[in-house]
PDB file of C-alpha atoms in Angstrom:
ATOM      1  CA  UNK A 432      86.202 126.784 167.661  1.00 95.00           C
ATOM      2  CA  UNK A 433      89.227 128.002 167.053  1.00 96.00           C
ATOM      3  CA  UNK A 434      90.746 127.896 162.911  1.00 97.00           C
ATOM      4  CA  UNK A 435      94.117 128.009 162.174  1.00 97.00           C
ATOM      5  CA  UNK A 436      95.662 128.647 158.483  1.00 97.00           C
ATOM      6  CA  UNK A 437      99.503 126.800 157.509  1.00 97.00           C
ATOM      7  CA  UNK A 438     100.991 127.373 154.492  1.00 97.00           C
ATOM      8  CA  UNK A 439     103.409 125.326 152.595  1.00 96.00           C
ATOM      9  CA  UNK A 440     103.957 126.423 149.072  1.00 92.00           C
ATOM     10  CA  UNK A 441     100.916 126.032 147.369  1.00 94.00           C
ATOM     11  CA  UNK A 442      99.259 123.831 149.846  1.00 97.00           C
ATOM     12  CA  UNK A 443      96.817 125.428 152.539  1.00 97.00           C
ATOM     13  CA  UNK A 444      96.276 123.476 155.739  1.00 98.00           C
ATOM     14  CA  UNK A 445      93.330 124.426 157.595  1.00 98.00           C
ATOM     15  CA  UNK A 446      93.535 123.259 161.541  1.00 98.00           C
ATOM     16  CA  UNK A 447      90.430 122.798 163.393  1.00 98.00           C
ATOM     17  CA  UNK A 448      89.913 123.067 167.081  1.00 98.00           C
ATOM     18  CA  UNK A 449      87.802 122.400 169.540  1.00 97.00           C
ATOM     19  CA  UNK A 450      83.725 121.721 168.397  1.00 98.00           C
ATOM     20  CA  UNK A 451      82.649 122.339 165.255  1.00 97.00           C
ATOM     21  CA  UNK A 452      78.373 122.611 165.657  1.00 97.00           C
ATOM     22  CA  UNK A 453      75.788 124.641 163.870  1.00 96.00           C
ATOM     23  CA  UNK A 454      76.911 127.657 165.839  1.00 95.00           C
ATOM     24  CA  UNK A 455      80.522 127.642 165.342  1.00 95.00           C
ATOM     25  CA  UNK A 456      80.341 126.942 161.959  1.00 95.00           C
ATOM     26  CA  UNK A 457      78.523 130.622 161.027  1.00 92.00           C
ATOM     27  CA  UNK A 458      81.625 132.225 161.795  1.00 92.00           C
ATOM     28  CA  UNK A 459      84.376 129.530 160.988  1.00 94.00           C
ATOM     29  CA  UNK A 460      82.972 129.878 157.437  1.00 94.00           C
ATOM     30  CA  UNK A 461      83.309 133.805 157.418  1.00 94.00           C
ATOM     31  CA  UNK A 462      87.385 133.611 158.382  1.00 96.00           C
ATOM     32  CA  UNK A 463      87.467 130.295 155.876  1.00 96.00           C
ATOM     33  CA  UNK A 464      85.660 132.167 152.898  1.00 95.00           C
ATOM     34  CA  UNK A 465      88.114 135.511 153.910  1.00 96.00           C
ATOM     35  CA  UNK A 466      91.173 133.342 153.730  1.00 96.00           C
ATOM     36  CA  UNK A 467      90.363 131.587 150.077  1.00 95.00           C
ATOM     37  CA  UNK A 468      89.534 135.175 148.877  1.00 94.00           C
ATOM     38  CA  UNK A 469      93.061 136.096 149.180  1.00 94.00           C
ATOM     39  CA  UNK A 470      94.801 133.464 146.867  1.00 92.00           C
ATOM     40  CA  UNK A 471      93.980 130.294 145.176  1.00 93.00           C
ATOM     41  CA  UNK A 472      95.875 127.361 146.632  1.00 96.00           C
ATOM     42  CA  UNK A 473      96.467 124.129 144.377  1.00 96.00           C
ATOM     43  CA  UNK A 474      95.323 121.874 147.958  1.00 96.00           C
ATOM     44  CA  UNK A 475      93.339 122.398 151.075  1.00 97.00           C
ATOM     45  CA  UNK A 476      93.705 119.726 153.829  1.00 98.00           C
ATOM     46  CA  UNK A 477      91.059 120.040 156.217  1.00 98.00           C
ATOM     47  CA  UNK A 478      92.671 118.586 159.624  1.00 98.00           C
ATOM     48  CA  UNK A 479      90.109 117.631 162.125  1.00 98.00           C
ATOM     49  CA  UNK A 480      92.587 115.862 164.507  1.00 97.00           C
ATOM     50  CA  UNK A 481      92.294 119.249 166.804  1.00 98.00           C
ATOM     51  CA  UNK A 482      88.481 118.626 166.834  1.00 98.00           C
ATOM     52  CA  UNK A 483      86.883 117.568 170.431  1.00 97.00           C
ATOM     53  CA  UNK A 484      83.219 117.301 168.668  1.00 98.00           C
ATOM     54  CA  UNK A 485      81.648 117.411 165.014  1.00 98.00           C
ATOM     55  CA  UNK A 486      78.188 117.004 163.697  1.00 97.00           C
ATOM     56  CA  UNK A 487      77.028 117.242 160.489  1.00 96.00           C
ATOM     57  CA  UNK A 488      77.699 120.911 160.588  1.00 95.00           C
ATOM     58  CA  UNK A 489      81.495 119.853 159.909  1.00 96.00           C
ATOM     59  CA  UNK A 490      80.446 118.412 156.685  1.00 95.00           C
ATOM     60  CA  UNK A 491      78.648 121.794 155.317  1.00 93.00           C
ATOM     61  CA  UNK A 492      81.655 123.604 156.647  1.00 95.00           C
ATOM     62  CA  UNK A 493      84.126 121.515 154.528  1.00 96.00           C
ATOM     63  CA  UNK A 494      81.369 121.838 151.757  1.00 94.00           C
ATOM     64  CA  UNK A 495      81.428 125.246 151.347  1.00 93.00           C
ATOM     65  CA  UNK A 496      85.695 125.447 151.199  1.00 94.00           C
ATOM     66  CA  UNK A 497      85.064 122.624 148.798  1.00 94.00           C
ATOM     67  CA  UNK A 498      82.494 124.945 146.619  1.00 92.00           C
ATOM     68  CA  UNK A 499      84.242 128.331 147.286  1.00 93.00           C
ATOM     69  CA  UNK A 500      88.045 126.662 146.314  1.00 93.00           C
ATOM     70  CA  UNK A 501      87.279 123.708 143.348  1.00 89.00           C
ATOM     71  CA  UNK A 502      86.105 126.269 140.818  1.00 89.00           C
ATOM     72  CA  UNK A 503      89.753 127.171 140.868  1.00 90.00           C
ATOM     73  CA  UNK A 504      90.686 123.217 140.292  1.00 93.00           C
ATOM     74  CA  UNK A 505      91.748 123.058 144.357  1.00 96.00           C
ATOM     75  CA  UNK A 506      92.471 119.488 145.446  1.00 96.00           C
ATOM     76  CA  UNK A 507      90.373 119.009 149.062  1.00 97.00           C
ATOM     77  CA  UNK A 508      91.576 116.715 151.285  1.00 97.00           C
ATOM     78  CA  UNK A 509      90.434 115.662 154.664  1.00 98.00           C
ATOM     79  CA  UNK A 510      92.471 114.493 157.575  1.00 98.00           C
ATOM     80  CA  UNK A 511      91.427 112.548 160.433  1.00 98.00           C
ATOM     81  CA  UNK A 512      91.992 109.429 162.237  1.00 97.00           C
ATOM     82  CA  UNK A 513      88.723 109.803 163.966  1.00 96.00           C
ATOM     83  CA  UNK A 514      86.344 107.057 163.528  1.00 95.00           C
ATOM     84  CA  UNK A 515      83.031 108.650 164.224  1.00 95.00           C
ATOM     85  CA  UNK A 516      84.214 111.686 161.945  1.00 97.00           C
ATOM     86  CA  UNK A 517      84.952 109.305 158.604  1.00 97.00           C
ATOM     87  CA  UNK A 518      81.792 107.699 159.715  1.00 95.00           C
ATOM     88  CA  UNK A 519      79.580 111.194 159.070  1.00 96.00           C
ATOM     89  CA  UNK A 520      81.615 112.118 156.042  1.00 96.00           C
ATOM     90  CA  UNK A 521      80.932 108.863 154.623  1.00 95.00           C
ATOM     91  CA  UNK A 522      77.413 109.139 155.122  1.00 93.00           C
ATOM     92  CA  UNK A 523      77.619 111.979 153.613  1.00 94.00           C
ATOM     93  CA  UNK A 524      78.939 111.093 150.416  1.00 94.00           C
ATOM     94  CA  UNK A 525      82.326 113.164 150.966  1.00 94.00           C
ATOM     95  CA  UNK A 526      84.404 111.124 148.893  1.00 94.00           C
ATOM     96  CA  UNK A 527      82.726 112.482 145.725  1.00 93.00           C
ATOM     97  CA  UNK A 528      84.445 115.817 146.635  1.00 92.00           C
ATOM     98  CA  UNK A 529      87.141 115.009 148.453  1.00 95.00           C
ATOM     99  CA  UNK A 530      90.161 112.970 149.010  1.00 97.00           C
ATOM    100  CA  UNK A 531      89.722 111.479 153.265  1.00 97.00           C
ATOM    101  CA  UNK A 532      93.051 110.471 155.014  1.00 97.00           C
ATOM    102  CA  UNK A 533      92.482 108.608 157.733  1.00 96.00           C
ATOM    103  CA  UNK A 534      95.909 107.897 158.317  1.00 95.00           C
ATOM    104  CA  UNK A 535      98.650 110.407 158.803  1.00 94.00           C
ATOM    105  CA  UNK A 536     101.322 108.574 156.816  1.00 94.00           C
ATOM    106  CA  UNK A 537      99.207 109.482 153.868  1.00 93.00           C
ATOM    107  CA  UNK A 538      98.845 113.289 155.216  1.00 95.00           C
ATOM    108  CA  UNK A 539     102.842 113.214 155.127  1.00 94.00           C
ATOM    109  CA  UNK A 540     103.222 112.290 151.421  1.00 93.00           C
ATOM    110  CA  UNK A 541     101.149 116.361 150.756  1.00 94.00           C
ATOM    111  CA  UNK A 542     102.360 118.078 154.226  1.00 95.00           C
ATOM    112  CA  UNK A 543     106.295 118.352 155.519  1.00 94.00           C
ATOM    113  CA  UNK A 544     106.406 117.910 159.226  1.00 88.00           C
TER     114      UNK A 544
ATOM    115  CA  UNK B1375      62.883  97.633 183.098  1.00 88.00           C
ATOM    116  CA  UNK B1376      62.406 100.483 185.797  1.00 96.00           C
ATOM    117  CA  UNK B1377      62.952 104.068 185.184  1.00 97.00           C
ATOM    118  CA  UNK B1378      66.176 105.727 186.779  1.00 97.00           C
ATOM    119  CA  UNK B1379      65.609 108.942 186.277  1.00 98.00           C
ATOM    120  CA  UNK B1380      64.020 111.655 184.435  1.00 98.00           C
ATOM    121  CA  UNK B1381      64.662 115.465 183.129  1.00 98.00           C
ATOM    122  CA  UNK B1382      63.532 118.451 181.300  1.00 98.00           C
ATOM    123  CA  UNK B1383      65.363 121.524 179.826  1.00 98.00           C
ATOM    124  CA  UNK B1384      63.687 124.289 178.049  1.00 98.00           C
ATOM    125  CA  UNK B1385      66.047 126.987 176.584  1.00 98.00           C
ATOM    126  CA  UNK B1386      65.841 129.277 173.822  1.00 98.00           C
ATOM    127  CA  UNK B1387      66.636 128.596 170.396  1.00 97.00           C
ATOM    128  CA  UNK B1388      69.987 130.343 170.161  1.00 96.00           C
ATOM    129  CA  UNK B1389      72.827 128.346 168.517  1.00 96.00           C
ATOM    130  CA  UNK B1390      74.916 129.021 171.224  1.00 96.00           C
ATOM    131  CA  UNK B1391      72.858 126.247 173.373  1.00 98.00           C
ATOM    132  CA  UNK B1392      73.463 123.855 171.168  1.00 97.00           C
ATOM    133  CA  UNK B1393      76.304 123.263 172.965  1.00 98.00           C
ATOM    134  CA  UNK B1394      74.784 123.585 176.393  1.00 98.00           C
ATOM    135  CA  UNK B1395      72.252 120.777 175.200  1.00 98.00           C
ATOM    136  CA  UNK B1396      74.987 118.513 174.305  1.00 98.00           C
ATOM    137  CA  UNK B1397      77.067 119.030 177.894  1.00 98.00           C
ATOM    138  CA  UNK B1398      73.133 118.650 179.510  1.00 98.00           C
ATOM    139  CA  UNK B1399      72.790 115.420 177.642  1.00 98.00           C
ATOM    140  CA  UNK B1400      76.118 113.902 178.865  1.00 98.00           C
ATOM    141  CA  UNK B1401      75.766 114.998 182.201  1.00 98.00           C
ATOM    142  CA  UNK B1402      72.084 113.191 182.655  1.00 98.00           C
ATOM    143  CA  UNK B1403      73.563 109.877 180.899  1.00 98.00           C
ATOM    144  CA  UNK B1404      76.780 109.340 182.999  1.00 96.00           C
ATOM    145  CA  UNK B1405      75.688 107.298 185.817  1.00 94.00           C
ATOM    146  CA  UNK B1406      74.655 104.638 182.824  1.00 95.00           C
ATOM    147  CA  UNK B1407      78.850 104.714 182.500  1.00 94.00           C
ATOM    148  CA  UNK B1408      78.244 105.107 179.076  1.00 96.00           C
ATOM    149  CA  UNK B1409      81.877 104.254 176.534  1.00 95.00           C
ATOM    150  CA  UNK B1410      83.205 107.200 175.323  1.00 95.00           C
ATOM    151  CA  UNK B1411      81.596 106.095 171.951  1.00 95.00           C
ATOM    152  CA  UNK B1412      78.420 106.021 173.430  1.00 97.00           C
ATOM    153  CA  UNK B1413      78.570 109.307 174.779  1.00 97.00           C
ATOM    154  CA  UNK B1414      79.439 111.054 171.759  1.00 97.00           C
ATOM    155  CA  UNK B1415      77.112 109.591 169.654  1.00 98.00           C
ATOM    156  CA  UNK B1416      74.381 110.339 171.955  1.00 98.00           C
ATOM    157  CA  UNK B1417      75.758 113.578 172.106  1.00 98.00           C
ATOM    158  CA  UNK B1418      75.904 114.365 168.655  1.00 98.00           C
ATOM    159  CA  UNK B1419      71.968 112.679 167.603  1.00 98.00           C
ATOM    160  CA  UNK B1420      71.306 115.440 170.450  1.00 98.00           C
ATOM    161  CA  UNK B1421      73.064 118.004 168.785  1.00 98.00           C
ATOM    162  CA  UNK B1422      71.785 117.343 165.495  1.00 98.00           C
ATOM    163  CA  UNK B1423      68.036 117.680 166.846  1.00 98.00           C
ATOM    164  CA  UNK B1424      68.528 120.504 168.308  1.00 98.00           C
ATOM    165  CA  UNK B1425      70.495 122.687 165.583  1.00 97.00           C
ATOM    166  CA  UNK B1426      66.964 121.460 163.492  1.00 96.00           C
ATOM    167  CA  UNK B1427      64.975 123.105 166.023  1.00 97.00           C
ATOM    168  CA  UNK B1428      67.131 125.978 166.057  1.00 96.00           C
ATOM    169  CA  UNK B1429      67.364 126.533 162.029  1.00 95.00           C
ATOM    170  CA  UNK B1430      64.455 124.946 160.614  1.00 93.00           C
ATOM    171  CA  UNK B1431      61.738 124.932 163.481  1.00 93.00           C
ATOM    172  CA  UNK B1432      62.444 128.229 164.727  1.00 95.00           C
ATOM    173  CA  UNK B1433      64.464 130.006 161.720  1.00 91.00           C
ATOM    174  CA  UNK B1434      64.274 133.888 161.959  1.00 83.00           C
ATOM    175  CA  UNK B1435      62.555 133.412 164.705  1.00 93.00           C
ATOM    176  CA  UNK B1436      63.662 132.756 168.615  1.00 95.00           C
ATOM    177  CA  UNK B1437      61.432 130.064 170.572  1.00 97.00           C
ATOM    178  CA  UNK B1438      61.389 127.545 173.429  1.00 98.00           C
ATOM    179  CA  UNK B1439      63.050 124.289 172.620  1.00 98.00           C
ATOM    180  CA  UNK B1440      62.290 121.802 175.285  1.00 98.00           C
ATOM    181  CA  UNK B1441      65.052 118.976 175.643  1.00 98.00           C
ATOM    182  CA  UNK B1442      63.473 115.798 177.847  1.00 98.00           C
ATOM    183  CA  UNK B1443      65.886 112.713 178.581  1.00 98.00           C
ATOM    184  CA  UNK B1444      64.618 109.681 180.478  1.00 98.00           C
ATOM    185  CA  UNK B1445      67.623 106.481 181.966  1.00 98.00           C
ATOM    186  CA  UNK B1446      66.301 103.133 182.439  1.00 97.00           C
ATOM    187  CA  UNK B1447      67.458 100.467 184.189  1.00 95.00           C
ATOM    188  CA  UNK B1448      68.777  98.477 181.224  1.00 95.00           C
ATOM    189  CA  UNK B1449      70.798 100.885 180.138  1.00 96.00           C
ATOM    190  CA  UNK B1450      67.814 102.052 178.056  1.00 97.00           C
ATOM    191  CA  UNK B1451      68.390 106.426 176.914  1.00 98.00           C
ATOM    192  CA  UNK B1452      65.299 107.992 175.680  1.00 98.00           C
ATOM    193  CA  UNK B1453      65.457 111.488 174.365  1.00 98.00           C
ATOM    194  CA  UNK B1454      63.471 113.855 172.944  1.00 98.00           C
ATOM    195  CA  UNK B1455      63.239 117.160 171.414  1.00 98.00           C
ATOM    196  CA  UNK B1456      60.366 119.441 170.821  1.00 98.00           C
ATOM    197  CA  UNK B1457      59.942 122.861 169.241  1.00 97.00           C
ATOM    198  CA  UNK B1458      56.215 124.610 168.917  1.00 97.00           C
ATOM    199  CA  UNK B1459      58.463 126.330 165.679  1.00 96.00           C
ATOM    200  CA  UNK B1460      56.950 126.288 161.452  1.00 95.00           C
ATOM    201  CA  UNK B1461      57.042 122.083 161.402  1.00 96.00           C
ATOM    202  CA  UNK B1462      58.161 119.809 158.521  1.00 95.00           C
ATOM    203  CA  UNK B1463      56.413 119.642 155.741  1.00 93.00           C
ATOM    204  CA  UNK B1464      57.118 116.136 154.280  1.00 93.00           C
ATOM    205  CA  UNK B1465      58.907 113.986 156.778  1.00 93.00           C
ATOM    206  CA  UNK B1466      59.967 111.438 154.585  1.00 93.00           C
ATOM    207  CA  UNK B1467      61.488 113.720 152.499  1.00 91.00           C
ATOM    208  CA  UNK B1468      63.162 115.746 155.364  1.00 91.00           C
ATOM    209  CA  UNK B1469      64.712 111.946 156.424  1.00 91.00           C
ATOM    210  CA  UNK B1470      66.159 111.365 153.163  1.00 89.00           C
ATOM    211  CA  UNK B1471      70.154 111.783 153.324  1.00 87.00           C
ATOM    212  CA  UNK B1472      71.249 114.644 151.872  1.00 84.00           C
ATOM    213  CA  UNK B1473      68.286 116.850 151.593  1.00 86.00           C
ATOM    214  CA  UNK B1474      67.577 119.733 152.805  1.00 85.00           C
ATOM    215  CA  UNK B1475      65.693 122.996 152.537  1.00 84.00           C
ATOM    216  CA  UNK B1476      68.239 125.715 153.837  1.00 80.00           C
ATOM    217  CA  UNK B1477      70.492 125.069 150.788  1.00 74.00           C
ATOM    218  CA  UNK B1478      71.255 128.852 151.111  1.00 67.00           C
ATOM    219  CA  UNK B1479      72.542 128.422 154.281  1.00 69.00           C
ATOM    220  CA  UNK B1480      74.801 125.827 153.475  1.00 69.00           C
ATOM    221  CA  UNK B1481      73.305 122.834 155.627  1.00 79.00           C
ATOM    222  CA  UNK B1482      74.650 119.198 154.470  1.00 85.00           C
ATOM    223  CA  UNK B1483      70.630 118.018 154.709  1.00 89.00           C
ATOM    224  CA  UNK B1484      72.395 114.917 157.210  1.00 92.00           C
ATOM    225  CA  UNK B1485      71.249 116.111 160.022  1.00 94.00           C
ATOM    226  CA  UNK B1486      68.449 113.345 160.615  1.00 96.00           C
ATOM    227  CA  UNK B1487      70.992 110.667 158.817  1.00 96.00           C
ATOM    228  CA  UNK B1488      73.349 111.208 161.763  1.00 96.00           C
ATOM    229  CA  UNK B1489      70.421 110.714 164.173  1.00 97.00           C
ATOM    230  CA  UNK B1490      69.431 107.676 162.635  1.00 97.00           C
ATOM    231  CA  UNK B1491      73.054 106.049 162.778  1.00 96.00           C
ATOM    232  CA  UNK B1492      74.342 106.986 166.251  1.00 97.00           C
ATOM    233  CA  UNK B1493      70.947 106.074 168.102  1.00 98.00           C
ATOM    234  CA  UNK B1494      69.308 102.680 168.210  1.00 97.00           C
ATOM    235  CA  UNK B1495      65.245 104.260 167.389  1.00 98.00           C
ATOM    236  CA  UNK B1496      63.898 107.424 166.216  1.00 98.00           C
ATOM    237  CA  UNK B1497      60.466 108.941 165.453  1.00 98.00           C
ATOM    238  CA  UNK B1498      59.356 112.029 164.359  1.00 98.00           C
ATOM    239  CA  UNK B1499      56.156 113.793 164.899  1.00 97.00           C
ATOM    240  CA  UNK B1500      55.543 117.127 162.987  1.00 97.00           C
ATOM    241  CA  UNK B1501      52.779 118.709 161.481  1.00 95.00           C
ATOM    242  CA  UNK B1502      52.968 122.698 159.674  1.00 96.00           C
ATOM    243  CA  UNK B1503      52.554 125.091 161.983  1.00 95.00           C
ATOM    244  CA  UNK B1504      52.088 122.471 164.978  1.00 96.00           C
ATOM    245  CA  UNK B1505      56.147 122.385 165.736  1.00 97.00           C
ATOM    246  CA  UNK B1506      58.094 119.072 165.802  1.00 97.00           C
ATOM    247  CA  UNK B1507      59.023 116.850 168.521  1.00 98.00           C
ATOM    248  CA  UNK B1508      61.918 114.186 167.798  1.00 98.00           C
ATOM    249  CA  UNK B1509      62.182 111.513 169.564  1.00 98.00           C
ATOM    250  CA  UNK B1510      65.299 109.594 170.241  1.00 98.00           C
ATOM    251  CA  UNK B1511      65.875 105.402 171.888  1.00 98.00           C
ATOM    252  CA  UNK B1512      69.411 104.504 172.708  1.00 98.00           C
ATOM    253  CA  UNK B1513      70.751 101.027 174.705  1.00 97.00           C
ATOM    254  CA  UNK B1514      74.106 101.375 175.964  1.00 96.00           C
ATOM    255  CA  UNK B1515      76.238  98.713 176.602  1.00 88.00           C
ATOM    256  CA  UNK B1516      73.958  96.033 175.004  1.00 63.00           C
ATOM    257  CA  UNK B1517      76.235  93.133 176.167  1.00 60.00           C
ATOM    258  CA  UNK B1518      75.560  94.083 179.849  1.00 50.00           C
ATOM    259  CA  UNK B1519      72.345  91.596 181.006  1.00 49.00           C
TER     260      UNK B1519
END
C-alpha cells in the first residue's frame, strides 16, 4: 500500500492506495505516526478513494491517526464514496471520532482542487 | 444441491499471505460469476479470518493456517479457516463488536463483525490451546433459482 501526504495550509490529506490489510497496515502506521510527529495539523482527511481493498485493519489504521493527532484538537475526516468502506466504518462506530464524506462535494468545501 | 468443487490451502501464518488468501479465495469462487460485491465481501470475511489466525491464533508465533473453500451448485460458498494456534478464550466475547484483546497492537476488535455482515452464516469452534477453526456460508446471487 502505497501512502501519500498533501498539504494545504493547515490541512493534511493522507492518500491511500492500493489494499489496506493487517499486513500493510504495520508499516502504513510507522510513515503515518512519522509524519504527525513533525507538526500538528488543524485537519486530517483520510482519502480511501485510491483504495482497491480494506478490512477492518483500515479502521485501526485511521484509529491510531485519530489517537496520535486529536490530543492536539485535529479535526479527522474520512473520504470515500465506497459503499462497502462506509459500511465497515459504520459498524465500527467511526462517526464518534470522525467526520465520513461520502461525497466529494463535501471533501471540496475542506480541500482546493 | 451438488457440490462443484472443492479446495485446500495451507500456508504459514505470515501477514504477507493474507493477501495471497484473499486472491486464492476469488480465484476458487469465480466460476459461481460472483457480482463484484459478492466477491469482495467474500474476500474480505476471508481476510478478516485469516489476519485472526495470523495475530491472535498464532501471535509471536509462526504456524500452519489451513484455508478450505467448497462451491455448490446453488451458488452455495462455504469457507473455512483453521489454525492449531493459543484458541479463544470466550467466544462470545471475542464476537462482540468492538472488542478485542490486542489493544496494544491497535486492532479495531471488528474483525468477526465484518465476518458476520458480508457472509450469510458463520460458526466458530475454539477451545484454549486446541486452535480455532472458523467457518464461513455464503449464497451468491440469491435471486438466481
Amino acid at each position: 500500500m502505497e501512502i501519500l501526504f498533501e498539504e494545504q495550509n493547515d490541512t493534511l490529506m493522507i492518500l491511500l492506495r492500493g489494499e489496506l490489510d493487517h499486513h500493510n497496515s504495520l508499516a502504513g502506521r510507522e510513515k503515518l505516526t512519522l509524519k504527525l510527529s513533525q507538526k500538528n495539523y488543524r485537519r486530517l482527511i483520510f482519502n480511501l478513494e485510491g483504495l482497491t481493498f480494506m478490512d477492518s485493519s483500515g479502521i485501526s489504521f485511521i484509529a491510531n491517526g485519530y489517537k496520535l493527532a486529536s490530543v492536539f484538537g485535529t479535526e479527522i475526516y474520512v473520504y470515500t464514496t465506497n459503499q462497502r468502506y462506509l459500511r465497515i466504518l459504520n459498524m465500527a462506530n467511526m462517526r464518534e471520532l470522525c467526520t465520513i464524506l461520502p461525497h466529494g462535494k463535501e471533501l471540496c468545501k475542506l480541500w482546493k482542487f | 444441491m451438488e457440490i462443484l468443487n472443492e479446495m485446500r490451502l495451507m500456508f504459514l501464518s505470515k501477514s504477507e499471505n493474507e493477501s495471497f488468501a484473499r486472491v486464492t479465495a476469488s480465484a476458487f469462487i469465480s466460476p459461481l460469476d460472483p457480482t463484484v460485491s459478492e466477491l469482495v465481501e467474500v474476500k474480505t470475511a476471508v481476510s478478516e479470518a485469516v489476519s485472526n489466525a495470523v495475530i491472535h491464533g498464532y501471535d509471536k508465533t509462526v504456524g500452519v493456517i489451513t484455508l478450505e473453500m467448497r462451491i455448490f451448485s446453488d451458488y452455495t460458498v462455504e469457507v473455512t479457516v483453521t489454525d492449531s494456534g493459543k484458541g479463544i478464550l470466550d467466544i462470545e466475547k471475542a464476537r462482540e463488536p468492538l472488542y478485542t484483546t490486542k489493544t496494544e497492537e491497535e486492532r479495531s476488535g471488528m474483525g468477526f463483525t465484518v465476518m458476520e455482515s458480508f457472509m450469510d452464516a458463520l460458526e466458530v469452534e475454539s477451545e484454549p490451546g486446541k486452535g480455532t477453526k472458523i467457518f464461513m456460508r455464503k449464497r451468491l446471487h440469491p435471486t438466481h433459482t
